[in-house]
CSV table of C-alpha atoms in Angstrom, one decimal:
chain,number,residue,atom,x,y,z
A,958,UNK,CA,0.0,0.0,0.0
A,959,UNK,CA,2.0,2.9,-1.0
A,960,UNK,CA,2.9,3.5,2.6
A,961,UNK,CA,6.6,3.3,2.0
A,962,UNK,CA,7.3,7.0,1.5
A,963,UNK,CA,4.4,7.4,3.9
A,964,UNK,CA,6.4,5.4,6.3
A,965,UNK,CA,7.6,8.6,7.7
A,966,UNK,CA,4.5,10.7,7.2
A,967,UNK,CA,1.0,10.9,8.3
A,968,UNK,CA,-1.9,9.2,6.5
A,969,UNK,CA,-4.9,11.3,7.4
A,970,UNK,CA,-8.4,12.0,6.2
A,971,UNK,CA,-11.7,10.3,6.2
A,972,UNK,CA,-13.9,8.3,3.9
A,973,UNK,CA,-17.7,8.9,3.8
A,974,UNK,CA,-18.8,5.6,2.1
A,975,UNK,CA,-19.3,2.4,4.0
A,976,UNK,CA,-16.5,-0.1,3.6
A,977,UNK,CA,-15.3,-3.3,5.0
A,978,UNK,CA,-11.5,-3.1,4.6
A,979,UNK,CA,-9.8,-5.0,7.5
A,980,UNK,CA,-6.3,-4.5,8.7
A,981,UNK,CA,-5.4,-8.0,9.8
A,982,UNK,CA,-1.9,-7.3,10.9
A,983,UNK,CA,0.7,-4.5,11.0
A,984,UNK,CA,4.2,-4.6,12.4
A,985,UNK,CA,6.8,-1.8,12.2
A,986,UNK,CA,10.4,-2.3,13.3
A,987,UNK,CA,13.5,0.0,13.5
A,988,UNK,CA,17.1,-1.0,13.7
A,989,UNK,CA,20.3,0.7,12.5
A,990,UNK,CA,18.5,3.6,10.8
A,991,UNK,CA,16.4,1.2,8.8
A,992,UNK,CA,12.6,0.7,9.1
A,993,UNK,CA,10.8,-2.5,8.1
A,994,UNK,CA,7.0,-2.8,7.9
A,995,UNK,CA,4.7,-5.7,7.2
A,996,UNK,CA,1.0,-5.5,6.9
A,997,UNK,CA,-1.9,-7.7,5.8
A,998,UNK,CA,-5.2,-6.2,4.7
A,999,UNK,CA,-8.4,-7.6,3.3
A,1000,UNK,CA,-10.3,-5.5,0.8
A,1001,UNK,CA,-13.9,-5.9,-0.3
A,1002,UNK,CA,-13.1,-5.6,-4.0
A,1003,UNK,CA,-11.8,-7.8,-6.8
A,1004,UNK,CA,-8.2,-8.6,-7.1
A,1005,UNK,CA,-8.0,-6.9,-10.5
A,1006,UNK,CA,-9.3,-3.6,-9.2
A,1007,UNK,CA,-7.3,-3.6,-5.9
A,1008,UNK,CA,-4.1,-4.4,-7.9
A,1009,UNK,CA,-5.0,-1.6,-10.3
A,1010,UNK,CA,-5.2,0.9,-7.5
A,1011,UNK,CA,-1.7,0.0,-6.3
A,1012,UNK,CA,-0.3,-0.2,-9.8
A,1013,UNK,CA,-1.4,3.3,-10.8
A,1014,UNK,CA,1.0,5.6,-8.9
A,1015,UNK,CA,-1.1,8.6,-10.0
A,1016,UNK,CA,-3.9,7.4,-7.7
A,1017,UNK,CA,-1.7,7.7,-4.6
A,1018,UNK,CA,-2.8,11.3,-3.8
A,1019,UNK,CA,-6.4,10.0,-3.6
A,1020,UNK,CA,-5.8,7.7,-0.7
A,1021,UNK,CA,-3.0,9.5,1.2
A,1022,UNK,CA,-3.1,13.1,2.2
A,1023,UNK,CA,0.7,12.8,2.9
A,1024,UNK,CA,1.4,12.4,-0.8
A,1025,UNK,CA,1.2,15.8,-2.4
A,1026,UNK,CA,2.4,14.6,-5.9
A,1027,UNK,CA,2.6,11.3,-7.6
A,1028,UNK,CA,2.7,10.0,-11.1
A,1029,UNK,CA,3.6,7.2,-13.4
A,1030,UNK,CA,6.6,7.9,-15.5
A,1031,UNK,CA,8.0,6.7,-18.8
A,1032,UNK,CA,10.0,3.4,-18.8
A,1033,UNK,CA,13.7,3.5,-18.2
A,1034,UNK,CA,16.4,2.4,-20.7
A,1035,UNK,CA,15.8,-1.2,-19.5
A,1036,UNK,CA,12.0,-0.9,-20.2
A,1037,UNK,CA,11.0,-0.9,-16.6
A,1038,UNK,CA,8.1,1.4,-15.6
A,1039,UNK,CA,9.1,4.3,-13.4
A,1040,UNK,CA,7.3,6.2,-10.7
A,1041,UNK,CA,7.6,9.4,-8.7
A,1042,UNK,CA,6.2,10.4,-5.3
A,1043,UNK,CA,6.6,13.5,-3.2
A,1044,UNK,CA,5.4,13.3,0.4
A,1045,UNK,CA,5.0,16.1,2.9
A,1046,UNK,CA,4.1,15.7,6.6
A,1047,UNK,CA,5.0,16.3,10.2
A,1048,UNK,CA,5.4,14.2,13.2
A,1049,UNK,CA,5.1,16.5,16.2
A,1050,UNK,CA,7.7,19.3,15.6
A,1051,UNK,CA,9.6,17.3,12.9
A,1052,UNK,CA,8.4,18.1,9.3
A,1053,UNK,CA,9.8,16.8,6.1
A,1054,UNK,CA,9.3,16.7,2.4
A,1055,UNK,CA,10.6,13.5,0.9
A,1056,UNK,CA,10.8,12.4,-2.7
A,1057,UNK,CA,11.1,8.9,-4.2
A,1058,UNK,CA,11.7,8.0,-7.8
A,1059,UNK,CA,12.4,4.5,-9.0
A,1060,UNK,CA,11.3,1.5,-11.1
A,1061,UNK,CA,8.5,-1.1,-10.8
A,1062,UNK,CA,8.4,-4.8,-11.4
A,1063,UNK,CA,5.2,-6.7,-11.5
A,1064,UNK,CA,3.2,-9.8,-12.3
A,1065,UNK,CA,-0.4,-8.6,-12.8
A,1066,UNK,CA,-2.8,-9.5,-10.0
A,1067,UNK,CA,0.0,-11.4,-8.1
A,1068,UNK,CA,2.9,-9.2,-7.1
A,1069,UNK,CA,4.1,-5.6,-7.4
A,1070,UNK,CA,7.5,-4.4,-6.4
A,1071,UNK,CA,8.9,-0.8,-6.3
A,1072,UNK,CA,12.5,0.1,-5.9
A,1073,UNK,CA,13.5,3.6,-5.2
A,1074,UNK,CA,16.7,4.9,-6.9
A,1075,UNK,CA,18.9,6.4,-4.2
A,1076,UNK,CA,20.4,8.9,-6.7
A,1077,UNK,CA,17.0,10.5,-7.3
A,1078,UNK,CA,15.3,9.9,-3.9
A,1079,UNK,CA,15.5,11.1,-0.4
A,1080,UNK,CA,16.1,7.5,0.7
A,1081,UNK,CA,19.2,5.4,0.8
A,1082,UNK,CA,16.9,2.4,0.5
A,1083,UNK,CA,13.2,2.1,-0.1
A,1084,UNK,CA,12.0,-1.3,-1.4
A,1085,UNK,CA,8.4,-2.3,-1.3
A,1086,UNK,CA,6.5,-5.5,-2.2
A,1087,UNK,CA,2.7,-6.0,-2.4
A,1088,UNK,CA,1.4,-9.6,-2.8
A,1089,UNK,CA,-2.2,-10.1,-3.9
A,1090,UNK,CA,-4.5,-13.1,-3.3
A,1091,UNK,CA,-8.2,-13.7,-3.7
A,1092,UNK,CA,-10.0,-14.5,-0.5
A,1093,UNK,CA,-13.7,-14.7,0.5
A,1094,UNK,CA,-14.9,-12.7,-2.5
A,1095,UNK,CA,-12.3,-10.0,-1.9
A,1096,UNK,CA,-8.6,-9.5,-2.0
A,1097,UNK,CA,-5.8,-9.9,0.6
A,1098,UNK,CA,-2.8,-7.7,0.1
A,1099,UNK,CA,0.4,-8.5,2.0
A,1100,UNK,CA,2.8,-5.5,2.0
A,1101,UNK,CA,6.5,-5.4,2.9
A,1102,UNK,CA,8.6,-2.3,3.2
A,1103,UNK,CA,12.3,-1.9,3.9
A,1104,UNK,CA,13.6,1.6,3.9
A,1105,UNK,CA,16.2,4.0,5.2
A,1106,UNK,CA,15.8,7.7,4.9
A,1107,UNK,CA,18.7,10.0,3.9
A,1108,UNK,CA,17.2,12.8,6.0
A,1109,UNK,CA,17.7,13.3,9.7
A,1110,UNK,CA,15.2,11.6,12.1
A,1111,UNK,CA,15.3,12.8,15.7
A,1112,UNK,CA,17.2,10.1,17.7
A,1113,UNK,CA,15.4,8.4,20.5
A,1114,UNK,CA,11.8,9.7,20.0
A,1115,UNK,CA,11.9,9.8,16.2
A,1116,UNK,CA,11.7,6.0,15.5
A,1117,UNK,CA,9.0,5.7,18.2
A,1118,UNK,CA,6.9,8.5,16.6
A,1119,UNK,CA,7.3,7.1,13.1
A,1120,UNK,CA,6.2,3.6,14.2
A,1121,UNK,CA,3.2,5.1,16.0
A,1122,UNK,CA,2.2,7.2,13.0
A,1123,UNK,CA,2.3,4.2,10.7
A,1124,UNK,CA,0.2,2.0,13.1
A,1125,UNK,CA,-2.4,4.7,13.9
A,1126,UNK,CA,-3.0,6.2,10.5
A,1127,UNK,CA,-3.0,3.2,8.1
A,1128,UNK,CA,-6.8,2.6,8.6
A,1129,UNK,CA,-7.8,5.8,6.7
A,1130,UNK,CA,-5.6,4.9,3.8
A,1131,UNK,CA,-6.9,1.3,3.5
A,1132,UNK,CA,-10.5,2.5,3.6
A,1133,UNK,CA,-9.8,5.0,0.8
A,1134,UNK,CA,-8.0,2.3,-1.3
A,1135,UNK,CA,-11.0,0.0,-1.0
A,1136,UNK,CA,-13.4,2.8,-2.0
A,1137,UNK,CA,-11.3,3.6,-5.1
A,1138,UNK,CA,-11.1,-0.2,-6.0
A,1139,UNK,CA,-14.9,-0.5,-5.6
A,1140,UNK,CA,-15.5,2.5,-7.9
A,1141,UNK,CA,-13.2,1.0,-10.5
A,1142,UNK,CA,-15.0,-2.3,-10.1
A,1143,UNK,CA,-18.4,-0.6,-10.6
A,1144,UNK,CA,-17.2,1.4,-13.6
A,1145,UNK,CA,-17.5,4.8,-11.9
């Protein structure tokens, strides 16, 4: 769930439609300046449409208020699709704008991987994987993130606040992702 760059930023907002997205698990760990996150979410929408929401980087601003700009980009010299995301947000007194640009690898409706290029990103490392599976008329997405920011994170309290932000704010984003996927599914 495009939470990687969001891993350091707030996911805020609300959804007005009824939805049944379920956050089944979420873990966030920090060691040696690196963050890892794993989540499992069930969405009440088809695998094709849930996959489509994650595959289309330009939709990111619709489900995360922390993302102020996002877009799909032309393929690189190796033919790999490219993406760009700019996040902006604050955790207490610590505010940051962070950019990621990189390439994508995918197997439609099964797996999507995004790798940020450290030369064009504010991250030494930012690798994400989404795995998709059909379940009970909906879709399960298992997400893995491994990242290390280039920017300063306040020692001591910074990792704690980042972990707390990720755990507390993911619900709004998954609800929005589900609504977008349902709209795609219903042709609206």
